[in-house]
Short mmCIF file of C-alpha atoms in Angstrom, two decimals:
data_model
loop_
_atom_site.label_atom_id
_atom_site.label_comp_id
_atom_site.label_asym_id
_atom_site.label_seq_id
_atom_site.Cartn_x
_atom_site.Cartn_y
_atom_site.Cartn_z
CA MET A 54 29.02 -9.28 9.78
CA THR A 55 27.05 -6.30 8.48
CA TYR A 56 25.32 -4.54 11.39
CA ASP A 57 26.34 -2.88 14.64
CA ARG A 58 24.39 -1.94 17.72
CA VAL A 59 24.02 1.78 18.37
CA GLU A 60 23.91 3.60 21.68
CA THR A 61 20.46 4.97 22.39
CA ASN A 62 21.34 8.65 22.14
CA ALA A 63 23.99 8.35 19.42
CA PRO A 64 23.49 10.84 16.58
CA ILE A 65 21.67 9.58 13.51
CA GLN A 66 24.07 8.61 10.73
CA GLN A 67 23.93 7.31 7.18
CA GLY A 68 23.34 3.56 7.36
CA ASP A 69 21.14 3.64 10.48
CA ILE A 70 18.17 1.28 10.18
CA PHE A 71 14.76 2.15 11.60
CA VAL A 72 11.66 -0.05 11.77
CA HIS A 73 7.99 0.98 11.85
CA ILE A 74 8.51 4.30 10.09
CA PRO A 75 5.24 5.83 8.78
CA ARG A 76 4.99 6.12 5.00
CA VAL A 77 2.16 8.37 3.86
CA ASP A 78 0.36 7.31 0.66
CA LEU A 79 -2.10 9.50 -1.22
CA SER A 80 -3.57 9.84 -4.68
CA PHE A 81 -3.86 13.22 -6.40
CA ASP A 82 -7.10 12.02 -8.03
CA LYS A 83 -8.70 10.61 -4.87
CA LEU A 84 -8.07 13.04 -2.07
CA VAL A 85 -10.22 12.93 1.05
CA LEU A 86 -10.22 16.43 2.52
CA ILE A 87 -11.69 17.73 5.76
CA ASP A 88 -14.08 20.60 5.07
CA GLU A 89 -13.07 23.64 7.13
CA GLU A 90 -16.66 24.64 7.93
CA SER A 91 -18.45 21.34 8.48
CA GLU A 92 -15.33 19.41 9.55
CA GLN A 93 -16.68 16.52 7.49
CA PRO A 94 -14.67 14.54 4.90
CA LYS A 95 -15.24 15.25 1.23
CA GLN A 96 -13.65 13.78 -1.87
CA SER A 97 -11.68 15.98 -4.23
CA THR A 98 -8.65 16.06 -6.51
CA TRP A 99 -5.48 18.08 -6.26
CA ASN A 100 -6.30 19.89 -9.52
CA GLU A 101 -9.57 21.14 -8.03
CA LEU A 102 -7.85 22.85 -5.12
CA GLN A 103 -6.87 26.48 -5.11
CA PRO A 104 -3.21 27.10 -4.31
CA ARG A 105 -2.75 27.72 -0.59
CA ASP A 106 -0.41 26.86 2.20
CA ALA A 107 -2.03 23.70 3.54
CA VAL A 108 -5.17 21.56 3.61
CA ALA A 109 -6.46 19.00 6.08
CA ALA A 110 -6.79 15.54 4.55
CA VAL A 111 -7.28 11.88 5.42
CA VAL A 112 -4.33 9.83 4.20
CA SER A 113 -3.21 6.21 4.32
CA ILE A 114 -0.22 5.48 6.56
CA VAL A 115 1.83 2.31 6.14
CA SER A 116 4.48 1.11 8.59
CA VAL A 117 7.77 0.35 6.82
CA THR A 118 11.45 -0.23 7.50
CA GLY A 119 13.97 2.33 6.25
CA ILE A 120 17.71 2.93 6.11
CA VAL A 121 19.12 6.45 6.40
CA VAL A 122 20.68 7.66 3.14
CA THR A 123 21.22 11.28 4.16
CA HIS A 124 24.87 12.21 4.68
CA ASN A 125 26.01 12.53 8.28
CA CYS A 126 26.53 16.30 8.22
CA ASP A 127 23.02 16.87 6.87
CA ALA A 128 21.54 14.30 9.26
CA ALA A 129 23.01 16.26 12.15
CA ARG A 130 21.72 19.69 11.13
CA GLY A 131 19.15 19.48 8.35
CA HIS A 132 15.42 19.87 8.85
CA PHE A 133 14.71 16.52 7.17
CA ILE A 134 16.34 13.11 6.93
CA CYS A 135 15.77 10.74 4.01
CA LEU A 136 15.49 6.98 4.31
CA ALA A 137 15.30 4.36 1.57
CA GLN A 138 12.54 1.82 2.12
CA VAL A 139 13.72 -1.67 3.04
CA ASP A 140 11.77 -4.77 1.97
CA PRO A 141 12.45 -8.50 1.73
CA PHE A 142 14.97 -9.00 -1.06
CA LEU A 143 13.01 -11.59 -3.01
CA ALA A 144 9.76 -9.62 -2.85
CA ALA A 145 11.48 -6.37 -3.86
CA THR A 146 13.27 -7.96 -6.82
CA GLY A 147 10.45 -10.29 -7.88
CA LYS A 148 12.72 -13.34 -7.73
CA THR A 149 12.19 -16.81 -6.31
CA ALA A 150 14.47 -18.26 -3.65
CA PRO A 151 17.62 -19.84 -5.14
CA ALA A 152 18.10 -23.53 -4.41
CA ASN A 153 21.67 -23.40 -3.10
CA PRO A 154 24.42 -21.03 -1.95
CA LYS A 155 25.99 -20.81 -5.42
CA LYS A 156 22.72 -19.66 -6.97
CA TRP A 157 22.21 -17.21 -4.11
CA LYS A 158 25.67 -15.82 -4.80
CA ASN A 159 24.87 -15.44 -8.48
CA LEU A 160 21.59 -13.64 -7.75
CA ILE A 161 23.13 -11.24 -5.23
CA LEU A 162 26.02 -10.30 -7.50
CA GLU A 163 23.77 -10.02 -10.54
CA HIS A 164 21.62 -7.42 -8.82
CA SER A 165 24.66 -5.64 -7.42
CA ARG A 166 25.99 -5.21 -10.95
CA THR A 167 22.83 -4.61 -12.97
CA ALA A 168 20.19 -3.20 -10.61
CA PRO A 169 21.71 -0.22 -8.75
CA ARG A 170 18.32 0.75 -7.32
CA PHE A 171 18.69 -2.08 -4.78
CA PHE A 172 21.20 -2.34 -1.95
CA TYR A 173 21.46 -5.88 -0.60
CA LEU A 174 21.18 -6.37 3.17
CA PRO A 175 22.19 -9.84 4.44
CA PRO A 176 19.91 -11.68 6.87
CA ASP A 177 20.61 -11.39 10.59
CA ALA A 178 17.83 -12.47 12.94
CA GLU A 179 19.53 -10.70 15.85
CA PHE A 180 18.84 -7.39 14.11
CA GLY A 181 15.32 -8.26 12.97
CA PHE A 182 16.22 -9.48 9.48
CA PRO A 183 15.43 -13.22 9.39
CA GLU A 184 15.66 -13.16 5.59
CA PRO A 185 17.70 -11.22 3.01
CA MET A 186 16.50 -7.65 2.62
CA ALA A 187 17.02 -4.86 0.10
CA ALA A 188 16.97 -1.08 0.34
CA ASP A 189 15.16 0.43 -2.65
CA PHE A 190 16.59 3.81 -3.67
CA ARG A 191 13.49 4.56 -5.72
CA ILE A 192 11.32 4.65 -2.59
CA ILE A 193 12.56 7.52 -0.45
CA LEU A 194 10.91 8.58 2.81
CA ARG A 195 11.40 12.13 4.08
CA VAL A 196 11.12 12.45 7.86
CA ALA A 197 11.62 15.50 10.04
CA ARG A 198 14.96 15.15 11.83
CA THR A 199 13.44 16.00 15.22
CA ASP A 200 10.76 13.33 14.74
CA LEU A 201 13.28 10.65 13.79
CA GLU A 202 15.47 11.57 16.76
CA THR A 203 12.58 10.71 19.11
CA LEU A 204 12.59 7.16 17.67
CA ARG A 205 16.26 6.42 18.28
CA SER A 206 15.66 4.41 21.44
CA THR A 207 12.62 2.47 20.25
CA ARG A 208 12.77 2.07 16.45
CA ARG A 209 16.47 2.13 15.53
CA ILE A 210 17.59 -1.48 15.35
CA GLY A 211 21.17 -0.97 14.27
CA ARG A 212 23.67 0.60 11.90
CA LEU A 213 25.72 -0.69 9.01
CA LYS A 214 29.32 -1.53 9.82
CA GLU A 215 31.92 0.67 8.17
CA VAL A 216 32.61 -1.56 5.17
CA ALA A 217 28.89 -1.96 4.46
CA ARG A 218 28.32 1.77 4.95
CA ASP A 219 31.05 2.56 2.43
CA HIS A 220 29.34 0.30 -0.10
CA LEU A 221 25.96 1.90 0.63
CA ARG A 222 27.46 5.31 -0.07
CA GLU A 223 29.01 4.09 -3.32
CA ASN A 224 25.81 2.39 -4.51
CA LEU A 225 23.75 5.43 -3.62
CA GLY A 226 26.05 7.77 -5.50
CA TYR A 227 26.10 5.49 -8.54
CA PHE A 228 22.31 5.17 -8.63
CA PHE A 229 21.73 8.92 -8.65
CA ARG A 230 24.53 9.62 -11.11
CA ARG A 231 24.34 7.13 -13.94
CA TYR A 232 24.60 9.55 -16.82
CA ALA A 233 27.30 11.59 -18.50
CA PHE A 234 28.03 14.75 -16.54
CA ASN A 235 29.66 17.91 -17.88
CA GLU A 236 29.81 20.71 -15.35
CA TRP A 237 29.88 23.45 -18.02
CA TYR A 238 26.48 22.64 -19.57
CA PRO A 239 24.53 25.59 -17.95
CA LEU A 240 27.05 28.27 -18.93
CA THR A 241 26.28 31.02 -21.42
CA PRO A 242 28.48 31.22 -24.55
CA GLU A 243 30.58 33.94 -22.91
CA GLN A 244 30.91 31.99 -19.65
CA PHE A 245 31.78 28.82 -21.56
CA GLN A 246 34.54 30.63 -23.47
CA ALA A 247 36.04 31.81 -20.19
CA TYR A 248 35.78 28.26 -18.84
CA ALA A 249 37.44 26.80 -21.98
CA ASP A 250 40.28 29.33 -21.79
CA GLU A 251 41.05 28.33 -18.19
CA CYS A 252 40.54 24.58 -18.59
CA GLY A 253 43.64 22.48 -18.93
CA GLU A 254 42.12 20.23 -21.60
CA ARG A 255 39.93 20.58 -24.65
CA VAL A 256 36.20 20.82 -23.90
CA GLU A 257 33.42 20.78 -26.49
CA PRO A 258 30.61 23.33 -26.21
CA PHE A 259 26.97 22.35 -26.26
CA PRO A 260 24.94 23.67 -29.24
CA TRP A 261 23.59 26.61 -27.20
CA GLN A 262 27.14 27.64 -26.27
CA SER A 263 28.47 28.00 -29.83
#
Protein backbone atom coordinates (compact mmCIF):
# COMPACT_ATOMS: atom_id res chain seq x y z
CA MET A 1 0.00 0.00 0.00
CA THR A 2 2.72 2.47 0.98
CA TYR A 3 6.15 0.92 0.31
CA ASP A 4 8.03 -0.49 -2.66
CA ARG A 5 11.08 -2.69 -2.92
CA VAL A 6 14.16 -1.07 -4.41
CA GLU A 7 16.84 -2.62 -6.57
CA THR A 8 20.12 -2.93 -4.72
CA ASN A 9 22.07 -0.42 -6.76
CA ALA A 10 19.21 1.98 -7.49
CA PRO A 11 20.11 5.62 -6.77
CA ILE A 12 19.05 7.00 -3.40
CA GLN A 13 15.84 9.02 -3.63
CA GLN A 14 13.59 11.02 -1.36
CA GLY A 15 11.37 8.57 0.51
CA ASP A 16 13.98 5.79 0.78
CA ILE A 17 13.95 4.15 4.21
CA PHE A 18 17.13 2.98 5.92
CA VAL A 19 17.48 1.04 9.16
CA HIS A 20 20.39 0.98 11.63
CA ILE A 21 21.71 4.43 10.71
CA PRO A 22 24.17 5.82 13.29
CA ARG A 23 23.00 8.94 15.13
CA VAL A 24 25.78 10.71 17.00
CA ASP A 25 24.80 12.31 20.32
CA LEU A 26 27.03 14.69 22.27
CA SER A 27 26.73 17.38 24.90
CA PHE A 28 28.58 20.69 24.58
CA ASP A 29 28.99 20.74 28.38
CA LYS A 30 30.21 17.15 28.75
CA LEU A 31 32.68 16.47 25.99
CA VAL A 32 35.12 13.60 26.29
CA LEU A 33 38.17 14.50 24.22
CA ILE A 34 41.25 12.47 23.37
CA ASP A 35 44.40 14.32 24.44
CA GLU A 36 46.76 14.66 21.48
CA GLU A 37 49.89 14.02 23.56
CA SER A 38 48.85 11.35 26.04
CA GLU A 39 46.09 9.88 23.84
CA GLN A 40 44.03 9.57 27.01
CA PRO A 41 40.42 10.77 27.40
CA LYS A 42 39.77 14.00 29.26
CA GLN A 43 36.55 15.84 30.02
CA SER A 44 35.99 19.33 28.67
CA THR A 45 33.34 21.67 27.30
CA TRP A 46 33.00 23.19 23.87
CA ASN A 47 33.44 26.69 25.31
CA GLU A 48 36.84 25.73 26.71
CA LEU A 49 38.20 24.72 23.32
CA GLN A 50 40.17 27.02 21.09
CA PRO A 51 38.78 27.35 17.58
CA ARG A 52 40.44 24.86 15.25
CA ASP A 53 39.60 22.53 12.45
CA ALA A 54 38.87 19.33 14.37
CA VAL A 55 39.24 17.50 17.68
CA ALA A 56 39.20 13.82 18.57
CA ALA A 57 36.34 12.93 20.91
CA VAL A 58 34.42 10.00 22.36
CA VAL A 59 30.75 10.23 21.40
CA SER A 60 27.60 8.19 21.90
CA ILE A 61 26.24 6.48 18.79
CA VAL A 62 22.64 5.27 18.62
CA SER A 63 21.23 3.06 15.87
CA VAL A 64 18.05 4.55 14.38
CA THR A 65 15.75 4.28 11.38
CA GLY A 66 15.56 7.18 8.94
CA ILE A 67 13.73 8.26 5.80
CA VAL A 68 15.49 10.34 3.15
CA VAL A 69 14.11 13.89 2.94
CA THR A 70 16.75 15.32 0.60
CA HIS A 71 15.46 16.05 -2.91
CA ASN A 72 16.47 13.58 -5.60
CA CYS A 73 18.78 15.95 -7.48
CA ASP A 74 20.70 16.77 -4.30
CA ALA A 75 20.73 13.12 -3.21
CA ALA A 76 22.41 12.24 -6.49
CA ARG A 77 25.16 14.86 -6.37
CA GLY A 78 25.40 16.51 -2.96
CA HIS A 79 28.06 15.74 -0.39
CA PHE A 80 25.46 14.97 2.28
CA ILE A 81 22.01 13.40 2.46
CA CYS A 82 19.51 14.22 5.20
CA LEU A 83 17.15 11.72 6.78
CA ALA A 84 14.32 12.30 9.24
CA GLN A 85 14.38 9.91 12.18
CA VAL A 86 11.61 7.31 12.22
CA ASP A 87 10.15 6.01 15.49
CA PRO A 88 7.04 4.10 16.55
CA PHE A 89 4.08 6.42 16.03
CA LEU A 90 2.63 6.11 19.53
CA ALA A 91 5.99 6.62 21.24
CA ALA A 92 6.84 9.62 19.05
CA THR A 93 3.49 11.31 19.63
CA GLY A 94 3.08 10.31 23.28
CA LYS A 95 -0.32 8.76 22.63
CA THR A 96 -1.88 5.49 23.77
CA ALA A 97 -3.16 2.92 21.32
CA PRO A 98 -6.72 3.67 20.14
CA ALA A 99 -9.30 0.99 20.89
CA ASN A 100 -10.77 0.62 17.40
CA PRO A 101 -10.26 1.56 13.74
CA LYS A 102 -12.44 4.68 14.02
CA LYS A 103 -10.33 6.06 16.87
CA TRP A 104 -7.16 5.16 14.98
CA LYS A 105 -8.50 7.10 12.00
CA ASN A 106 -9.24 10.10 14.19
CA LEU A 107 -5.76 10.04 15.73
CA ILE A 108 -3.96 9.72 12.39
CA LEU A 109 -5.92 12.55 10.77
CA GLU A 110 -5.63 14.75 13.86
CA HIS A 111 -1.85 14.58 13.72
CA SER A 112 -1.82 15.02 9.97
CA ARG A 113 -3.72 18.28 10.36
CA THR A 114 -2.26 19.71 13.57
CA ALA A 115 1.24 18.25 14.01
CA PRO A 116 3.18 18.79 10.76
CA ARG A 117 6.43 17.68 12.39
CA PHE A 118 5.25 14.06 12.06
CA PHE A 119 4.73 12.09 8.86
CA TYR A 120 2.65 8.97 9.44
CA LEU A 121 3.98 5.66 8.11
CA PRO A 122 1.48 2.76 8.11
CA PRO A 123 2.50 -0.61 9.52
CA ASP A 124 3.79 -3.26 7.13
CA ALA A 125 5.61 -6.22 8.67
CA GLU A 126 7.03 -7.19 5.28
CA PHE A 127 9.05 -3.97 5.32
CA GLY A 128 10.05 -4.16 8.98
CA PHE A 129 7.26 -1.98 10.37
CA PRO A 130 5.06 -4.25 12.52
CA GLU A 131 3.44 -1.17 14.07
CA PRO A 132 2.56 2.34 12.87
CA MET A 133 5.62 4.57 12.59
CA ALA A 134 6.25 8.29 12.23
CA ALA A 135 9.03 10.33 10.65
CA ASP A 136 9.95 13.28 12.86
CA PHE A 137 11.06 16.32 10.86
CA ARG A 138 12.59 17.88 13.97
CA ILE A 139 15.18 15.10 14.21
CA ILE A 140 17.34 15.31 11.09
CA LEU A 141 20.36 13.10 10.47
CA ARG A 142 23.08 14.27 8.08
CA VAL A 143 24.99 11.43 6.42
CA ALA A 144 27.71 11.59 3.81
CA ARG A 145 26.23 10.52 0.48
CA THR A 146 29.08 8.10 -0.22
CA ASP A 147 28.59 6.45 3.18
CA LEU A 148 24.85 6.04 2.69
CA GLU A 149 25.40 4.59 -0.78
CA THR A 150 27.44 1.76 0.76
CA LEU A 151 24.37 0.79 2.83
CA ARG A 152 21.94 0.48 -0.07
CA SER A 153 22.16 -3.31 -0.25
CA THR A 154 22.10 -4.01 3.49
CA ARG A 155 20.20 -1.22 5.28
CA ARG A 156 17.70 0.15 2.74
CA ILE A 157 14.43 -1.66 3.38
CA GLY A 158 12.25 0.08 0.83
CA ARG A 159 10.93 3.29 -0.67
CA LEU A 160 7.66 5.15 -0.45
CA LYS A 161 5.28 4.60 -3.34
CA GLU A 162 4.63 7.63 -5.51
CA VAL A 163 1.44 8.79 -3.78
CA ALA A 164 3.07 8.51 -0.34
CA ARG A 165 6.22 10.23 -1.61
CA ASP A 166 4.15 13.14 -2.92
CA HIS A 167 2.54 13.52 0.51
CA LEU A 168 5.95 13.33 2.21
CA ARG A 169 7.18 16.15 -0.01
CA GLU A 170 4.11 18.25 0.75
CA ASN A 171 4.31 17.66 4.51
CA LEU A 172 8.01 18.41 4.52
CA GLY A 173 7.54 21.66 2.64
CA TYR A 174 4.69 22.72 4.91
CA PHE A 175 6.66 21.98 8.08
CA PHE A 176 9.62 24.12 7.05
CA ARG A 177 7.48 26.94 5.69
CA ARG A 178 4.70 27.66 8.14
CA TYR A 179 5.08 31.41 8.31
CA ALA A 180 4.25 34.39 6.13
CA PHE A 181 6.83 34.83 3.39
CA ASN A 182 7.55 38.02 1.46
CA GLU A 183 10.44 37.71 -0.94
CA TRP A 184 11.25 41.44 -0.85
CA TYR A 185 12.05 41.63 2.88
CA PRO A 186 15.92 41.77 2.50
CA LEU A 187 15.92 44.55 -0.11
CA THR A 188 17.30 48.02 0.56
CA PRO A 189 14.89 50.97 0.18
CA GLU A 190 16.22 51.62 -3.32
CA GLN A 191 15.98 47.94 -4.31
CA PHE A 192 12.47 47.73 -2.86
CA GLN A 193 11.34 50.76 -4.88
CA ALA A 194 12.62 49.11 -8.05
CA TYR A 195 10.82 45.90 -7.06
CA ALA A 196 7.56 47.79 -6.34
CA ASP A 197 7.74 49.60 -9.69
CA GLU A 198 8.04 46.29 -11.56
CA CYS A 199 5.54 44.31 -9.48
CA GLY A 200 2.11 43.85 -10.95
CA GLU A 201 0.35 44.38 -7.61
CA ARG A 202 0.66 46.63 -4.61
CA VAL A 203 3.32 45.57 -2.09
CA GLU A 204 3.88 47.13 1.32
CA PRO A 205 7.43 47.96 2.40
CA PHE A 206 8.86 46.82 5.70
CA PRO A 207 9.78 49.62 8.16
CA TRP A 208 13.45 49.53 7.12
CA GLN A 209 12.47 49.99 3.47
CA SER A 210 10.50 53.23 3.92
